[in-house]
Amino acid sequence: MTWFGFERHALSLVWSTIFPSGTEAGIELGAADVGLDAFLDELLAHAPARVSFGLRVSLWLVAFLCPLFVLGRFATFSGLSGEERLELLERLQRSDVYLLRELPTFFKMLGALGYGGLPVVHAALGIRVRDDEPPPWATKGAR
Amino acid sequence: MTGSILQYADVSRRVSDAADYVIIGSGAAGATAARVLSEGGADVVVIEEGPHVPDRELRSDMWSSFRRVWRDQGFQVANGRAFTPILQGRCVGGTTTINGAIIHRMPEKIWARWRDDFGLGAALPYVELDRIWDTLDDELAVGPAPEATLGKNNTLFRLASQRLGIGSNPIRRNVRDCQASAHCNQGCPTGRRQSMNVSYVPRAVAHGARVYATASAERLERSRGRASGVRACFVDPETGTRGPELVVHARRAVLLAASAIQSPLFLAANSIGRASGVLGRRLQAHPGTAVVGVFRDPVKMFEGATQGFESVHYWDERMKFETVSMPPELALARLPGVGPELMRELGSYAHLAVWGVQVRAEAQGRVQRGAFGGTAIEYDMTDADIRVLKLGVRRLTELLFAAGAERVLPGVHGLPPSITHVDELEPMFRAPDDPRLFHTIAAHLFGTALMGGSAFHAVVRPNFETYDLAGLHVIDSSVFPTNLGVNPQHTISALAWLAAERLLDA
């Protein structure tokens, strides 16, 4: 399965909204700092096909339908401001509709597998880094 | 004669072999049977769907582990009202390579139920199981987690249970000289946990067993009304590309030990057990959820045994508590919020304690072949199970506050993401008993190829042989009539040991 450029862009915005950079009193290192685009390739290459399919369906819902139906904005996720993107994901997460609130959780879970496994993130959290090298996918996508 | 471990990368053409016993699966059941049979003088072949991954190739990040040694790369899910991740290993050693190393014997109350309700008392004498557990304890270095390995996530649990007067204990684990790296779920990086890939599989190989890894068992061969072998196919673990065929002739019997998910699928694909009406049904599990406490002082759950302390104080109420060290990848998915809220919580990662409740659920699900050749698992906790889960979350919250947590992150929909008093959980009890309130996972799977006294409602005879085909024995937790309420590895191994001994004696 290949991904269109606008899908990659939208997903990188979703992940950098969920894991933003520069949070005070928290972890400053965000998704945008570590290059999760390469992790998307890793997922597409190795995750079960239904996961990749589910990720694409979820992304289209969030990127194209949710701005209108959740925020009342005629825009794509990419066309929203940073504050609006965050508000959109927060509203979804608070939804009483199970499948809607699972959308940001699904993105968070997948992104966390990449972001949260990086030695640089472990080091920022005070965890002794055991591996000599970052995961292979991160080496390919290092910035 | 020493055996071997071969996998996809090692073979370029069709492989034929023959053995007294062909075992499908190398987890707690398959590896234990291989150890008993091979050391009893029998010739053994083990067919394992997953790869053989040496310790030195394991990494500390969760995705690398998911990708290589977890079934469905960690994405196996049961469908019900909520999605429930189903945790299983898929590698040489099976789930024993990624579990928390928690060892329990089958509770006698459960055994009594098997005896009274399912007529299995004579087939599975407790005294025999006790004898086997003693041997397993000795060979797998089972003992209470030493004080030096506990770490604060575990000692806080002890403190809390003491303050509330709740019984608790260091977990009995199958680890030899634990290095307290909190990496059990990624695969023990130091090879200290005595999972099957470092214990019984090597022992069986040392006694001549041949292990064919990355080989997917597909078809059962029959001859004169008996199981006579297995056809499998080597599969590239990286790409899924099918490789050479593997054909193994079984001179005496085929032993199916592929788990409560895979075994019924293999039986169904080979038209065995269908007439019973229970094949693939009655799937039972121990679903559970985790509650997070935030402490003023560092907890550093990444230092210490992954799961070092537990409480079975409320076992009769169908719940068991355990400590769980979560790596950041999994903690992130469990922490509340997105954006700055999430990153602030992540910033307190070193101050988090995570404890879980597992429910001896009454729910029964189903396993069947899904669309496009996948696996379809249906599982839905009952309303009564949800009430147990709610009570478990409340008790864990009380424990966390008793240990000194400043805040608790209950992880329940409809509640504040962070609470400072247990009374803030009250809305949870007024909410419907719905699994969608929680993020649950399910481990410990049972019951999909039931053992029983009649072919009309069981797949497997009390001697582990299938009713439909002589020479085919199912020896994993598929045959369990109920769940256990405790971690099942030791019971699975004991029953497989018993089955193997009887085959040697026959």
XYZ file of C-alpha atoms in Angstrom:
649
model
C 0.000 0.000 0.000
C 1.418 3.389 -0.931
C 0.405 6.688 0.585
C -0.273 9.976 -1.146
C 1.822 12.965 -0.199
C -1.163 14.797 1.271
C -1.932 11.768 3.452
C 1.617 11.715 4.779
C 1.418 15.435 5.431
C -1.903 15.128 7.255
C -0.639 12.254 9.379
C 2.527 14.100 10.313
C 0.320 17.008 11.423
C -1.862 14.652 13.463
C 1.190 13.166 15.164
C 2.816 16.522 15.809
C -0.469 17.739 17.297
C -0.638 14.742 19.594
C 3.089 14.853 20.431
C 3.917 18.564 20.126
C 7.357 20.065 20.509
C 8.371 22.534 23.197
C 5.866 21.680 25.910
C 6.807 23.490 29.098
C 6.899 21.391 32.259
C 6.830 18.300 30.093
C 8.849 16.651 27.353
C 10.036 19.269 24.907
C 10.991 16.804 22.215
C 8.009 16.314 19.899
C 7.100 14.119 16.947
C 8.264 16.767 14.492
C 11.734 16.651 16.028
C 12.267 12.945 15.523
C 11.022 12.243 11.998
C 8.060 9.901 12.368
C 7.554 9.891 8.600
C 9.978 6.986 8.422
C 7.939 5.151 11.033
C 4.906 5.412 8.766
C 6.896 3.572 6.098
C 7.847 0.991 8.689
C 4.219 0.490 9.673
C 3.110 0.171 6.076
C 5.807 -2.390 5.408
C 5.277 -4.554 8.461
C 1.951 -3.951 10.214
C -0.959 -6.188 9.216
C -2.839 -4.897 6.170
C -5.998 -4.251 8.192
C -4.019 -1.901 10.457
C -2.731 0.087 7.483
C -6.245 0.127 6.058
C -7.690 1.244 9.378
C -5.080 3.952 9.647
C -5.977 5.268 6.209
C -9.735 5.243 6.911
C -9.166 6.945 10.267
C -6.953 9.548 8.663
C -9.499 10.385 5.995
C -12.213 10.745 8.611
C -10.106 13.065 10.728
C -8.536 14.944 7.831
C -11.607 15.545 5.695
C -14.847 14.975 7.593
C -14.179 15.827 11.205
C -13.245 19.493 10.672
C -16.716 20.070 9.238
C -18.776 17.824 11.488
C -16.905 18.400 14.733
C -15.715 21.999 14.441
C -18.157 23.274 11.794
C -15.247 24.399 9.642
C -15.078 23.925 5.864
C -11.439 22.947 5.911
C -9.181 19.950 5.926
C -7.160 19.038 9.002
C -4.131 20.556 7.277
C -6.034 23.787 6.725
C -6.818 24.244 10.415
C -4.680 26.306 12.736
C -2.606 24.517 15.374
C -5.119 25.417 18.094
C -8.000 24.139 15.988
C -6.256 20.847 15.291
C -5.713 20.327 18.977
C -9.314 21.260 19.755
C -10.550 18.821 17.123
C -8.583 15.905 18.564
C -9.551 16.816 22.126
C -13.232 16.942 21.218
C -12.985 13.579 19.495
C -11.327 12.120 22.546
C -14.157 13.349 24.776
C -16.874 12.074 22.445
C -19.529 9.778 23.829
C -19.376 7.857 20.557
C -16.866 5.075 21.126
C -15.566 4.890 17.564
C -14.996 8.642 17.442
C -13.048 8.773 20.668
C -11.007 5.800 19.515
C -9.747 7.785 16.504
C -7.228 9.966 18.363
C -6.393 7.003 20.592
C -5.540 4.950 17.507
C -3.250 7.688 16.171
C -1.721 8.127 19.604
C -1.106 4.403 20.006
C 0.539 4.019 16.598
C 2.628 7.161 16.902
C 3.693 6.185 20.416
C 5.191 2.949 19.102
C 7.570 4.993 16.990
C 8.094 8.118 19.060
C 8.123 6.436 22.469
C 10.644 3.795 21.416
C 13.393 6.171 20.396
C 16.537 6.231 22.539
C 16.502 10.032 22.475
C 13.017 10.018 24.022
C 14.034 7.401 26.572
C 17.017 9.525 27.501
C 14.785 12.580 27.908
C 12.624 10.548 30.293
C 15.604 9.484 32.369
C 15.625 5.882 31.179
C 18.998 4.245 30.774
C 19.342 3.578 27.050
C 20.225 -0.070 26.466
C 20.605 -0.182 22.689
C 23.679 1.106 20.925
C 21.694 2.197 17.896
C 18.212 3.631 17.331
C 15.658 1.237 15.822
C 16.434 0.465 12.152
C 13.472 2.503 10.881
C 14.756 5.571 12.714
C 18.190 5.206 11.208
C 16.626 5.346 7.756
C 14.552 8.396 8.632
C 17.029 10.277 10.785
C 16.963 14.013 10.467
C 22.471 -36.810 19.102
C 21.945 -33.064 19.077
C 19.037 -31.692 17.101
C 18.745 -28.392 15.312
C 16.739 -25.228 14.788
C 16.131 -24.395 11.148
C 14.073 -21.564 9.730
C 13.202 -19.871 6.456
C 16.640 -18.370 5.892
C 18.262 -21.776 6.321
C 16.269 -23.749 3.766
C 16.189 -23.505 0.015
C 14.243 -26.603 -0.938
C 11.494 -28.895 0.292
C 12.282 -30.463 3.660
C 11.113 -33.946 4.640
C 11.512 -35.361 8.094
C 10.047 -38.058 10.275
C 9.768 -38.384 14.034
C 7.906 -40.317 16.671
C 6.058 -37.176 17.672
C 5.386 -34.023 15.715
C 4.499 -31.041 17.896
C 2.866 -27.935 16.481
C 3.818 -24.932 18.598
C 6.812 -24.223 20.844
C 5.234 -22.276 23.698
C 4.545 -23.464 27.235
C 2.720 -26.559 26.023
C 4.711 -27.541 22.946
C 8.168 -26.951 24.404
C 7.306 -28.766 27.627
C 6.030 -31.771 25.680
C 9.180 -31.668 23.529
C 11.358 -31.655 26.653
C 9.520 -34.615 28.228
C 9.300 -36.705 25.069
C 12.844 -36.116 23.843
C 14.378 -36.782 27.259
C 12.157 -39.850 27.474
C 13.930 -41.230 24.437
C 11.442 -40.317 21.739
C 12.337 -38.683 18.467
C 10.662 -35.251 18.262
C 10.040 -32.554 15.666
C 8.620 -29.158 16.647
C 6.973 -26.935 14.052
C 6.782 -23.265 15.074
C 5.087 -20.563 13.041
C 7.188 -17.719 14.393
C 10.923 -17.075 14.124
C 13.740 -18.098 16.391
C 15.153 -14.832 17.747
C 18.310 -15.097 19.866
C 18.517 -12.802 22.902
C 21.304 -10.758 21.359
C 18.967 -9.733 18.528
C 16.284 -8.376 20.848
C 15.992 -4.623 21.177
C 14.575 -2.617 24.033
C 11.944 -0.713 22.054
C 8.465 -2.186 21.974
C 7.878 -1.932 18.234
C 10.963 -3.969 17.391
C 9.617 -6.641 19.698
C 6.071 -6.409 18.359
C 7.378 -6.722 14.841
C 9.496 -9.793 15.431
C 8.032 -11.869 18.229
C 4.411 -10.819 18.859
C 1.453 -12.239 16.975
C 0.087 -9.813 14.394
C 2.875 -7.421 15.356
C 0.950 -6.717 18.572
C -2.210 -5.746 16.700
C -4.300 -8.859 17.336
C -7.690 -7.630 18.469
C -10.966 -9.182 19.575
C -14.142 -7.501 18.439
C -17.084 -6.927 20.717
C -18.709 -3.753 21.932
C -15.123 -2.587 22.440
C -11.893 -3.550 20.714
C -9.821 -5.728 23.017
C -6.151 -6.324 22.190
C -5.282 -10.007 22.551
C -1.674 -10.490 23.605
C 0.262 -13.463 22.267
C 3.808 -14.229 21.282
C 4.626 -15.747 17.920
C 8.161 -17.057 18.012
C 10.156 -19.977 19.314
C 9.053 -20.051 22.950
C 5.645 -18.557 22.184
C 4.093 -16.220 24.711
C 6.561 -17.338 27.391
C 9.146 -15.123 25.642
C 7.156 -11.933 26.208
C 5.079 -12.480 29.326
C 5.762 -11.089 32.784
C 7.337 -14.358 34.012
C 4.502 -14.837 36.498
C 4.131 -18.390 37.739
C 1.099 -19.834 39.500
C -0.213 -23.299 40.084
C -3.823 -23.916 39.183
C -5.982 -22.856 42.161
C -7.482 -25.894 43.849
C -10.941 -24.325 43.644
C -10.635 -24.257 39.864
C -9.431 -27.854 39.790
C -12.420 -28.841 41.959
C -14.709 -27.219 39.422
C -13.029 -29.139 36.602
C -13.560 -32.311 38.650
C -17.156 -31.649 39.655
C -18.576 -29.868 36.618
C -16.516 -31.400 33.824
C -15.604 -34.836 35.175
C -11.848 -34.354 34.774
C -10.722 -35.209 38.290
C -9.537 -38.715 37.437
C -7.898 -37.629 34.187
C -5.998 -34.754 35.766
C -5.215 -35.766 39.363
C -4.112 -32.774 41.399
C -1.442 -34.798 43.128
C 0.088 -35.584 39.747
C -0.033 -31.958 38.713
C 1.585 -30.982 42.014
C 4.439 -33.408 41.355
C 4.967 -31.897 37.905
C 4.819 -28.336 39.231
C 7.551 -29.190 41.725
C 9.757 -30.342 38.857
C 8.880 -27.322 36.729
C 9.704 -25.024 39.660
C 13.084 -26.637 39.976
C 13.965 -26.708 36.296
C 12.674 -23.224 35.495
C 14.150 -21.495 38.552
C 10.766 -20.489 39.929
C 10.824 -18.439 43.095
C 9.594 -15.215 44.661
C 10.985 -12.055 43.082
C 14.061 -11.201 45.209
C 13.965 -7.973 47.175
C 16.873 -6.549 45.207
C 14.954 -6.837 41.935
C 11.698 -5.276 43.045
C 12.110 -1.614 42.281
C 9.785 1.045 43.602
C 6.760 0.250 41.432
C 6.605 -3.069 43.253
C 7.566 -1.927 46.750
C 4.947 0.816 46.641
C 2.339 -1.853 45.954
C 3.555 -3.768 48.992
C 3.385 -0.628 51.110
C -0.148 0.156 49.923
C -1.450 -3.339 50.553
C 0.090 -3.344 54.033
C -1.539 0.000 54.828
C -4.945 -1.222 53.667
C -4.603 -4.675 55.198
C -4.810 -6.452 51.870
C -2.823 -9.617 51.365
C -0.061 -9.357 48.788
C 3.142 -11.146 47.901
C 6.227 -10.964 45.729
C 5.379 -12.701 42.483
C 6.802 -16.164 41.915
C 8.729 -15.842 38.684
C 10.682 -18.143 36.407
C 13.824 -16.038 36.300
C 17.370 -17.088 37.088
C 19.353 -14.180 38.569
C 16.996 -11.453 37.315
C 18.795 -8.292 36.213
C 15.714 -6.132 36.918
C 15.757 -4.503 33.509
C 11.935 -4.201 33.288
C 12.077 -5.527 29.745
C 10.099 -8.761 30.055
C 7.554 -7.774 27.441
C 10.189 -6.928 24.837
C 11.844 -10.314 25.354
C 14.318 -10.668 28.216
C 17.477 -8.900 26.981
C 19.734 -10.886 29.298
C 18.197 -14.298 28.734
C 17.604 -14.701 32.471
C 13.890 -15.427 32.279
C 13.521 -19.152 31.794
C 11.079 -18.838 28.934
C 10.769 -21.839 26.688
C 13.178 -20.473 24.086
C 16.016 -20.526 26.631
C 14.920 -23.531 28.708
C 12.923 -26.423 27.297
C 13.479 -25.810 23.596
C 17.293 -25.971 23.989
C 16.920 -29.003 26.262
C 14.829 -30.782 23.657
C 17.290 -29.834 20.924
C 20.111 -31.184 23.062
C 18.219 -34.483 23.103
C 17.814 -34.607 19.355
C 14.671 -32.600 18.671
C 14.516 -30.748 15.378
C 12.757 -27.388 15.510
C 11.467 -25.901 12.279
C 10.726 -22.228 12.912
C 8.918 -19.800 10.601
C 6.994 -22.849 9.399
C 3.243 -22.531 9.260
C 1.439 -25.840 9.836
C -1.319 -26.116 7.278
C -2.506 -29.636 6.766
C -2.752 -32.762 8.808
C -1.782 -35.967 7.080
C -3.816 -39.110 7.840
C -3.191 -42.749 7.306
C -5.429 -45.670 8.281
C -7.684 -43.475 10.340
C -4.852 -41.899 12.318
C -2.952 -38.647 12.226
C 0.266 -39.477 10.439
C 2.038 -36.212 9.850
C 1.916 -32.504 9.142
C 2.430 -30.450 6.016
C 3.729 -26.968 6.629
C 5.232 -24.144 4.654
C 8.240 -22.014 5.499
C 7.336 -18.336 5.396
C 9.692 -15.369 5.212
C 9.073 -13.574 8.523
C 9.960 -10.214 6.994
C 7.829 -10.295 3.847
C 5.332 -13.099 4.371
C 6.541 -14.739 1.172
C 5.862 -18.453 1.054
C 8.938 -20.603 0.797
C 9.690 -24.312 0.580
C 7.303 -26.942 1.868
C 7.971 -28.899 5.048
C 6.567 -32.416 5.375
C 7.004 -34.301 8.625
C 5.817 -37.857 9.102
C 4.636 -38.750 12.611
C 5.328 -42.346 13.530
C 3.279 -42.219 16.736
C 1.269 -39.022 17.136
C 0.788 -35.376 16.303
C 0.536 -33.002 19.259
C -1.249 -29.707 18.710
C 0.015 -26.927 21.002
C -0.572 -23.815 18.953
C -2.644 -21.838 21.531
C -6.322 -21.323 22.193
C -6.494 -19.079 19.131
C -4.524 -21.070 16.563
C -5.324 -24.640 17.599
C -9.079 -24.466 16.897
C -8.359 -22.843 13.542
C -6.014 -25.698 12.607
C -8.576 -28.259 13.749
C -11.374 -26.580 11.809
C -9.243 -26.332 8.688
C -8.702 -30.066 8.935
C -12.376 -30.837 9.631
C -11.786 -32.076 13.158
C -14.013 -31.292 16.096
C -16.714 -29.512 14.180
C -19.441 -31.966 15.142
C -18.897 -31.160 18.800
C -20.487 -27.767 18.291
C -17.950 -26.188 20.636
C -14.850 -25.931 18.468
C -13.639 -22.327 18.472
C -16.373 -21.369 20.926
C -16.174 -20.888 24.703
C -13.091 -18.660 24.344
C -12.293 -17.496 27.852
C -9.699 -15.017 29.023
C -8.509 -12.720 31.762
C -9.279 -9.218 30.525
C -7.875 -6.364 32.511
C -6.966 -2.731 32.667
C -4.306 -0.579 34.270
C -4.553 2.362 36.650
C -1.766 4.924 36.866
C -0.642 6.789 39.958
C 1.479 9.935 39.908
C 3.869 10.284 42.853
C 5.845 13.237 44.131
C 9.072 11.234 44.354
C 10.474 9.268 41.423
C 9.171 5.725 41.046
C 11.259 4.756 38.027
C 9.202 1.758 37.076
C 11.745 1.128 34.347
C 14.060 -0.163 37.077
C 13.023 -3.451 38.659
C 11.151 -6.587 37.788
C 8.491 -5.865 35.176
C 5.888 -7.525 37.353
C 7.140 -8.122 40.868
C 4.212 -7.872 43.271
C 0.620 -9.082 43.225
C -2.476 -9.565 45.325
C -4.931 -12.443 45.128
C -6.744 -11.098 48.183
C -9.941 -10.624 46.178
C -9.567 -13.753 44.031
C -12.975 -15.056 45.143
C -14.449 -11.838 43.784
C -12.867 -12.711 40.415
C -10.095 -10.155 40.440
C -6.320 -10.219 40.816
C -3.983 -7.239 41.071
C -0.465 -7.018 39.637
C 2.165 -4.369 39.210
C 3.035 -3.649 35.591
C 6.039 -1.716 34.403
C 5.001 -0.012 31.193
C 7.585 1.201 28.688
C 6.985 4.735 27.372
C 5.472 3.426 24.126
C 2.663 1.710 25.995
C 2.376 4.305 28.749
C 1.818 7.010 26.133
C -1.182 5.168 24.760
C -2.568 4.860 28.285
C -1.892 8.424 29.480
C -4.777 10.875 29.106
C -5.065 13.645 26.594
C -3.313 14.780 23.469
C -0.980 17.676 22.840
C 0.571 19.600 25.737
C -1.602 17.755 28.296
C -0.176 14.440 27.126
C 3.399 15.714 26.992
C 3.143 17.092 30.533
C 1.949 13.722 31.781
C 4.754 12.046 29.839
C 7.150 14.433 31.514
C 6.214 12.812 34.823
C 6.927 9.313 33.465
C 9.611 8.653 36.061
C 7.040 9.441 38.768
C 4.388 7.003 37.533
C 3.374 3.722 39.098
C 1.189 1.416 37.031
C -0.849 -1.372 38.560
C -3.356 -3.591 36.820
C -6.443 -5.621 37.581
C -7.144 -8.823 35.718
C -10.627 -10.276 35.820
C -11.536 -13.949 35.921
C -14.215 -13.180 33.390
C -17.322 -15.244 32.818
C -17.546 -14.014 29.214
C -17.164 -16.550 26.440
C -16.067 -15.603 22.950
C -15.397 -17.274 19.669
C -12.477 -17.834 17.300
C -12.943 -18.559 13.620
C -11.261 -18.032 10.312
C -11.961 -14.481 9.169
C -12.147 -12.851 5.804
C -9.062 -13.062 3.583
C -7.583 -15.853 5.689
C -7.229 -13.799 8.854
C -8.388 -14.661 12.335
C -11.728 -13.384 13.620
C -11.977 -13.224 17.399
C -15.208 -12.220 19.092
C -15.058 -11.417 22.788
C -17.257 -9.218 24.918
C -17.100 -8.920 28.687
C -20.449 -9.452 30.362
C -22.127 -6.799 32.466
C -21.127 -8.732 35.574
C -17.510 -8.769 34.369
C -17.638 -5.007 33.925
C -18.895 -4.577 37.472
C -15.907 -6.590 38.674
C -13.630 -4.400 36.578
C -15.144 -1.231 38.031
C -14.621 -2.485 41.547
C -11.070 -3.469 40.630
C -10.337 0.020 39.331
C -11.697 1.492 42.543
C -9.581 -0.785 44.715
C -6.444 -0.087 42.705
C -7.139 3.623 43.055
C -7.465 3.212 46.811
C -4.193 1.312 46.845
C -2.404 3.997 44.837
C -3.598 6.728 47.185
C -2.652 4.575 50.163
C 0.854 4.367 48.722
C 1.020 8.142 48.572
C 0.029 8.969 45.022
C -0.693 12.665 44.559
C -2.999 11.977 41.633
C -4.480 8.944 39.931
C -5.181 8.662 36.217
C -8.099 6.205 36.178
C -8.379 5.911 32.398
C -12.156 5.567 32.440
C -14.352 7.391 29.948
C -16.627 9.908 31.609
C -14.324 10.513 34.567
C -11.837 13.355 34.968
C -8.515 12.290 33.445
C -6.802 12.975 36.757
C -8.341 12.619 40.215
C -7.114 13.392 43.707
C -9.718 11.479 45.723
C -11.287 8.077 45.261
C -14.804 9.544 45.541
C -14.277 11.072 42.113
C -14.750 7.556 40.724
C -18.414 7.482 41.731
C -19.783 8.438 38.270
C -18.203 5.234 36.962
C -20.580 3.179 39.103
C -23.598 5.102 37.819
C -22.542 4.598 34.197
C -23.789 1.572 32.224
C -21.798 -1.611 32.595
C -20.130 -1.171 29.241
C -16.624 -2.282 28.212
C -16.297 0.851 26.096
C -15.717 2.828 29.286
C -12.295 1.207 29.637
C -9.181 0.397 27.696
C -8.850 -3.300 28.330
C -6.481 -5.946 27.103
C -6.922 -9.696 27.296
C -4.239 -12.243 27.943
C -4.438 -15.890 29.013
C -6.714 -17.631 26.549
C -8.611 -20.843 27.131
C -11.348 -23.211 26.148
C -11.707 -23.313 22.363
C -11.194 -27.078 21.953
C -12.836 -28.334 25.105
C -11.738 -31.494 26.898
C -14.644 -33.579 28.133
C -16.256 -36.941 28.464
C -18.447 -36.896 25.381
C -17.902 -36.250 21.693
C -21.254 -34.464 21.664
C -19.966 -31.519 23.679
C -16.175 -31.783 23.661
C -13.409 -31.881 21.071
C -10.780 -33.700 23.093
C -10.949 -36.813 25.239
C -9.704 -36.705 28.842
C -6.513 -38.342 27.537
C -5.917 -35.306 25.245
C -6.656 -37.247 22.026
C -9.288 -35.798 19.733
C -12.568 -37.641 19.420
C -12.509 -37.318 15.654
C -9.017 -38.575 14.872
C -6.800 -41.050 16.651
C -3.186 -40.025 17.023
C -3.967 -36.330 17.238
C -3.623 -34.845 20.711
C -4.429 -31.279 21.744
C -2.251 -30.319 24.706
C -2.546 -26.544 25.095
C -4.989 -24.285 26.952
C -7.601 -24.848 24.251
C -8.666 -27.899 26.218
C -9.181 -26.037 29.514
C -12.865 -26.042 30.483
C -12.564 -22.721 32.318
C -10.178 -19.882 32.885
C -8.015 -20.001 36.008
C -8.029 -16.582 37.606
C -4.237 -16.723 37.719
C -1.485 -16.645 35.133
C -1.643 -19.958 33.272
C 1.862 -20.786 32.032
C 2.592 -23.315 34.756
C -0.769 -25.050 34.372
C -0.367 -25.219 30.614
C 3.082 -26.732 31.022
C 1.872 -29.204 33.650
C -0.958 -30.514 31.516
C 1.341 -30.834 28.495
C 3.872 -32.650 30.681
C 1.166 -35.039 31.853
C 0.018 -35.665 28.284
C 3.589 -36.350 27.157
C 4.286 -38.709 30.039
C 1.213 -40.719 29.196
C 2.275 -40.983 25.581
C 5.645 -42.323 26.677
C 3.952 -44.792 28.996
C 1.448 -45.985 26.404
